[in-house]
Structure formats: C-alpha cells, structure tokens
CSV table of C-alpha atoms in Angstrom, one decimal:
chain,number,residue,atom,x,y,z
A,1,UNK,CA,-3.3,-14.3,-13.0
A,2,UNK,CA,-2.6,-15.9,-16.3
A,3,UNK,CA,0.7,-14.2,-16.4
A,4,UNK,CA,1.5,-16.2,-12.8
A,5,UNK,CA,0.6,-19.2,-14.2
A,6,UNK,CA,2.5,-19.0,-17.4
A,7,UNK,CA,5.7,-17.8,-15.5
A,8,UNK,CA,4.8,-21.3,-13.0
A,9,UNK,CA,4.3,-23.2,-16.3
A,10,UNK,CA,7.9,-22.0,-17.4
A,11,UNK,CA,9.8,-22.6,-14.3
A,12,UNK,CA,8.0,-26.4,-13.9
A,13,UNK,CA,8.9,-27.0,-17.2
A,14,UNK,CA,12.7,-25.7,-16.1
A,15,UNK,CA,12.4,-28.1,-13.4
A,16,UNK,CA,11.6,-31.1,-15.7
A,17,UNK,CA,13.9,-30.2,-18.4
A,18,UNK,CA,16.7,-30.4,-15.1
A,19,UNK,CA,15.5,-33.6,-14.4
A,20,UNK,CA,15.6,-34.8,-17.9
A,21,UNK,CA,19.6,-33.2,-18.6
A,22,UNK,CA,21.3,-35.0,-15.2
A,23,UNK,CA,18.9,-38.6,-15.2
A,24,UNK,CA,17.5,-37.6,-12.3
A,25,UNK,CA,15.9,-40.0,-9.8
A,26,UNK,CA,11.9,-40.7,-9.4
A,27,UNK,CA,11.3,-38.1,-6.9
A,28,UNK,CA,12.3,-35.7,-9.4
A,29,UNK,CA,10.0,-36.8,-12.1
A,30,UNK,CA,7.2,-37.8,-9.0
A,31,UNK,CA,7.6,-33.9,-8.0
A,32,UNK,CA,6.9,-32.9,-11.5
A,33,UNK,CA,3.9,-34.7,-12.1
A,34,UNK,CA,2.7,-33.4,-8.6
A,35,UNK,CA,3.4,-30.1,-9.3
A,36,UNK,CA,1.6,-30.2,-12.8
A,37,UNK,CA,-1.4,-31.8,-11.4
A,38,UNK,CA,-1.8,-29.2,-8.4
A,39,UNK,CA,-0.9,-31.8,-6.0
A,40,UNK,CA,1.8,-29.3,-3.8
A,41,UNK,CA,2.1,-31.1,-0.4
A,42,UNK,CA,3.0,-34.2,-2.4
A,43,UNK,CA,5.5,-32.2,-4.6
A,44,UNK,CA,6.5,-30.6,-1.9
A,45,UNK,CA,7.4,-34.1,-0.4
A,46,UNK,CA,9.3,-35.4,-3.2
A,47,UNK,CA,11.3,-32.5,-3.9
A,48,UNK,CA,12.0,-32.5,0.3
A,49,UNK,CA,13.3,-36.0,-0.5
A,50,UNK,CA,15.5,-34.9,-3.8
A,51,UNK,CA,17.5,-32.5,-1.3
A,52,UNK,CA,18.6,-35.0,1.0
A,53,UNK,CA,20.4,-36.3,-2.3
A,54,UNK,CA,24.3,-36.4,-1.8
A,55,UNK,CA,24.6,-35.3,-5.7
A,56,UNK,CA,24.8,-31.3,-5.1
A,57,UNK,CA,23.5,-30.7,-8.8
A,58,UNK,CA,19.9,-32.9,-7.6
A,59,UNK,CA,19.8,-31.3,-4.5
A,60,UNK,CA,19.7,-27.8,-6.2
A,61,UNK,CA,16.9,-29.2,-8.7
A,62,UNK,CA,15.0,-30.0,-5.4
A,63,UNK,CA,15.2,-27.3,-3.8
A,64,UNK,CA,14.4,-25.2,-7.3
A,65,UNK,CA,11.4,-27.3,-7.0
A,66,UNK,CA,10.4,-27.9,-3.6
A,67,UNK,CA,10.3,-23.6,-4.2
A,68,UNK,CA,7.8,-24.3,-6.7
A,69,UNK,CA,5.5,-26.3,-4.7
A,70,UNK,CA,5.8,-23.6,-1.7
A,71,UNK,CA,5.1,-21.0,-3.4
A,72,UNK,CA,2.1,-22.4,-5.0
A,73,UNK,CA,0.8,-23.3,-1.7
A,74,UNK,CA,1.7,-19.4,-0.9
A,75,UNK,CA,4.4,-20.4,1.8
A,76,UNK,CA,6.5,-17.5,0.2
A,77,UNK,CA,9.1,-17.8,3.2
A,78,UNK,CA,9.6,-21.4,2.8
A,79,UNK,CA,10.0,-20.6,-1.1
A,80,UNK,CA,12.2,-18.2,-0.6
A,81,UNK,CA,14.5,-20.2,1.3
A,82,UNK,CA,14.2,-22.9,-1.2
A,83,UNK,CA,14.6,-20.8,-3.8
A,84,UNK,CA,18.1,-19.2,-2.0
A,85,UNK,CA,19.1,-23.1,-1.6
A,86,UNK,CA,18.7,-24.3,-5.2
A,87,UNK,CA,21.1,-21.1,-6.1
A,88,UNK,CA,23.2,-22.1,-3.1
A,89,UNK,CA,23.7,-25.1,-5.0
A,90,UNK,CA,24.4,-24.1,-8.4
A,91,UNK,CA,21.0,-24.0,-9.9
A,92,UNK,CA,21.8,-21.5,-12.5
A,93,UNK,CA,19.6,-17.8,-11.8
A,94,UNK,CA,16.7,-16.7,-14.6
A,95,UNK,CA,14.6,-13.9,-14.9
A,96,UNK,CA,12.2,-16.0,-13.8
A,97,UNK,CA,13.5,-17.4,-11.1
A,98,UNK,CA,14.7,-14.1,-10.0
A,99,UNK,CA,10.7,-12.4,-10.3
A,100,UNK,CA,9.5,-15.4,-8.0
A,101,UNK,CA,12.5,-14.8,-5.3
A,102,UNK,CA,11.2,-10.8,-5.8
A,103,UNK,CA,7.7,-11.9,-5.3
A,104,UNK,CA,8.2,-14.0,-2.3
A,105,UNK,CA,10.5,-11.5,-0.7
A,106,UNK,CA,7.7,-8.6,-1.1
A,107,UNK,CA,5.1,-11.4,0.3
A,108,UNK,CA,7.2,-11.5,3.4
A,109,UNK,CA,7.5,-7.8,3.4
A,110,UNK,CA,11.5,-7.9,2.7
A,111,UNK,CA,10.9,-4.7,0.2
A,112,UNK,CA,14.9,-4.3,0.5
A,113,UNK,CA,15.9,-7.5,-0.5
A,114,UNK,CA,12.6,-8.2,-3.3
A,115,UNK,CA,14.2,-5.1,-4.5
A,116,UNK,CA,17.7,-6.5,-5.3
A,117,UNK,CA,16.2,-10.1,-6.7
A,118,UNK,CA,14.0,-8.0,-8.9
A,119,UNK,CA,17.0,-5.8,-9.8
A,120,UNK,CA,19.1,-9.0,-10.6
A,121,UNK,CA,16.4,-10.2,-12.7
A,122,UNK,CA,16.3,-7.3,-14.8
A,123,UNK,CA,20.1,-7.0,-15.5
A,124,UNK,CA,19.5,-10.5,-16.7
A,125,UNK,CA,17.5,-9.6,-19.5
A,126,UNK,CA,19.8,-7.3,-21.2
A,127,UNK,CA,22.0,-10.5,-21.7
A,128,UNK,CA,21.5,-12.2,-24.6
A,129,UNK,CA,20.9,-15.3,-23.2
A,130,UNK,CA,18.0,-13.1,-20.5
A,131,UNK,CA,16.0,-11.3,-23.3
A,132,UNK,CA,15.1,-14.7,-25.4
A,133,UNK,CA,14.0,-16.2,-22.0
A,134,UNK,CA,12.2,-13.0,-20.4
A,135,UNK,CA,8.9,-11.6,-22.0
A,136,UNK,CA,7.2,-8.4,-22.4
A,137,UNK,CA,4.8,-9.2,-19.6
A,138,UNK,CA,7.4,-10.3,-17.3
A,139,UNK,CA,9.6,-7.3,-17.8
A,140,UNK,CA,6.7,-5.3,-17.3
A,141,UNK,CA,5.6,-6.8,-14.0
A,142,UNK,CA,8.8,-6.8,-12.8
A,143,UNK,CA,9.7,-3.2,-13.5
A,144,UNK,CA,6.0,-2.5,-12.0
A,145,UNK,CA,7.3,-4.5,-8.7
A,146,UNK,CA,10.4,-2.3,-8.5
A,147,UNK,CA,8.4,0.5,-7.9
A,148,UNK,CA,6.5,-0.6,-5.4
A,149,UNK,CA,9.6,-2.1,-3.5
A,150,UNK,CA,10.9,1.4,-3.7
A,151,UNK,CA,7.8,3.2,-2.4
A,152,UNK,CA,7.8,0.5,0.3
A,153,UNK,CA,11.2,1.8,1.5
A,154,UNK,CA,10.1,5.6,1.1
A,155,UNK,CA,12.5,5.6,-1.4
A,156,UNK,CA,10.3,8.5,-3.2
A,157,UNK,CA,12.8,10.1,-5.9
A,158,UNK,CA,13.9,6.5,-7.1
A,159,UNK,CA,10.0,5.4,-7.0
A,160,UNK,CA,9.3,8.5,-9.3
A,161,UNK,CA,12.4,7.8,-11.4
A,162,UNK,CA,11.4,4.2,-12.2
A,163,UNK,CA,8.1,5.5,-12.9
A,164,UNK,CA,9.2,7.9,-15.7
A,165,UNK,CA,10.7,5.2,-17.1
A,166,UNK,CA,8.0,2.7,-17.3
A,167,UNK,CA,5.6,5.3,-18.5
A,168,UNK,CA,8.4,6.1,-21.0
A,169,UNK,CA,8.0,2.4,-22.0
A,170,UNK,CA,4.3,1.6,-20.9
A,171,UNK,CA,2.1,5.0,-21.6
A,172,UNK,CA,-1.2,3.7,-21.9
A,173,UNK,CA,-0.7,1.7,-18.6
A,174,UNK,CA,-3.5,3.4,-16.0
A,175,UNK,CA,-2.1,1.8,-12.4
A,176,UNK,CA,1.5,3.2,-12.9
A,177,UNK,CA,0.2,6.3,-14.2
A,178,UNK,CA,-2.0,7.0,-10.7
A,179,UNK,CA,1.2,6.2,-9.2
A,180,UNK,CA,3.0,9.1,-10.9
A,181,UNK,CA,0.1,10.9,-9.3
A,182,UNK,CA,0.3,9.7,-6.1
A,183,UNK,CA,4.1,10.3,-6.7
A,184,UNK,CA,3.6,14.2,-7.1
A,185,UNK,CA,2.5,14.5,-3.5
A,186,UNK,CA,5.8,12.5,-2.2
C-alpha cells in the first residue's frame, strides 16, 4: 500500500508540475487540491471540466488527471480511458503512468493489453531519462505484474521465463518464488 500511494503522490505531483509549466486554468489547480485532499468526485469534476478545454495540451493534463481521480475512486475503466486520452493528447508516457494503465487494465481483466502497458513501462526505464524517474519498488512491482499478466493468458513458458529473471534479480523475494513452484507443475 505505501508503494501505491507514493507512485499517486508522484503522478499528482506530475499533474501539478503540468499545470504549473503551461499556466493552466483554476480547474487544473482546483483538481489538484481535490485530489491531494482525497476529495475524487470533486477532482474528478474539475479535471471533466479541463477536457472540454479547446487547448489540446490542457485537455491532455485533464484527462492525466481526471485518471487520477478514477482510479483512486477504483473506477479502473474510466481511468483507463482517461489515461488512453491524456496520451491521445500528447501527455508525454512515464513508467509511472505506464504501471497505472497496467494496473487498471489487469483490474478490468485485459491481461493482454496490462501486459503491453507494463511492457512499455519497462522499456522506459532503460532510457536514461526512465531509470532516474522509475524506482526499485516500481520496477519490481511491475516486473511482478508481468508475470501474473502472463499466467493470466496461460502463457506458461514466458510466466516461467520472467520468473527466472526476477528471482535472478529479487532472490529473497517468497511470493515469486511459490510462483516458480506453482510454475513447475505448468
């Protein structure tokens, strides 16, 4: 749980550093506040308001947010789609970003497409610009989430393949090893 919050924490801090870069209006910085203070229907409603913007580059930072204040309220398909939006509109893709489209994509049960958001997500770390953003925990959750994506599709010899290679990485960690175990009989 505290890594979810610190990963929210990042990306509502993303969102206010957006609004902060292109002036944005008062639903921007009204979303914010919402969001910070737990207060995700009336996030939710400002951000709504910030993608009926005509500026393309505010809309995006709604939609990046109105994702936030879904998936806090666990509407993972409606974060999702917001999520898809803000990158429809040029909201430039993170790790992070990437880990919360996985996440909501799994929460729908869309193991194929949490799968390649996770996937993108990782390539981005081995950027330069991706590994100063993305931590060890993230990484590590991540990773642990492409498993499980892969076992969800039956997708056994990749599921044990990505498991010898987090326990390569991770060795002390129990959960992965039982899945190695549970692996064996795949």
């Amino acid at each position: 749980m505290k890594i979810k919050t610190k990963f929210i924490r990042i990306m509502i801090l993303a969102v206010a550093a957006a609004g902060l870069f292109c002036g944005c209006s008062s639903p921007q910085k009204a979303g914010v506040n919402a969001l910070e203070k737990g207060e995700y229907e009336e996030a939710k409603a400002q951000f709504e308001e910030l993608t009926k913007s005509g500026d393309k580059e505010e809309a995006a930072g709604g939609y990046r947010g109105l994702g936030m204040a879904c998936y806090e309220m666990e509407d993972y398909e409606g974060a999702l789609a917001a999520f898809v939006q803000a990158v429809d509109n040029g909201i430039q893709p993170s790790v992070q970003l990437y880990n919360l489209m996985g996440i909501c994509a799994m929460q729908t049960g869309d193991y194929a497409a949490a799968l390649s958001y996770i996937q993108s997500g990782l390539a981005l770390t081995h950027t330069s610009d991706g590994e100063d953003k993305a931590g060890t925990e993230l990484v590590k959750e991540m990773r642990y989430n492409e498993i499980v994506c892969y076992e969800q599709q039956a997708d056994w010899e990749s599921a044990r393949q990505k498991v010898t290679e987090y326990l390569e990485d991770y060795p002390d960690d129990e959960t992965v090893q039982k899945e190695a175990e549970f692996l064996e009989t795949r």
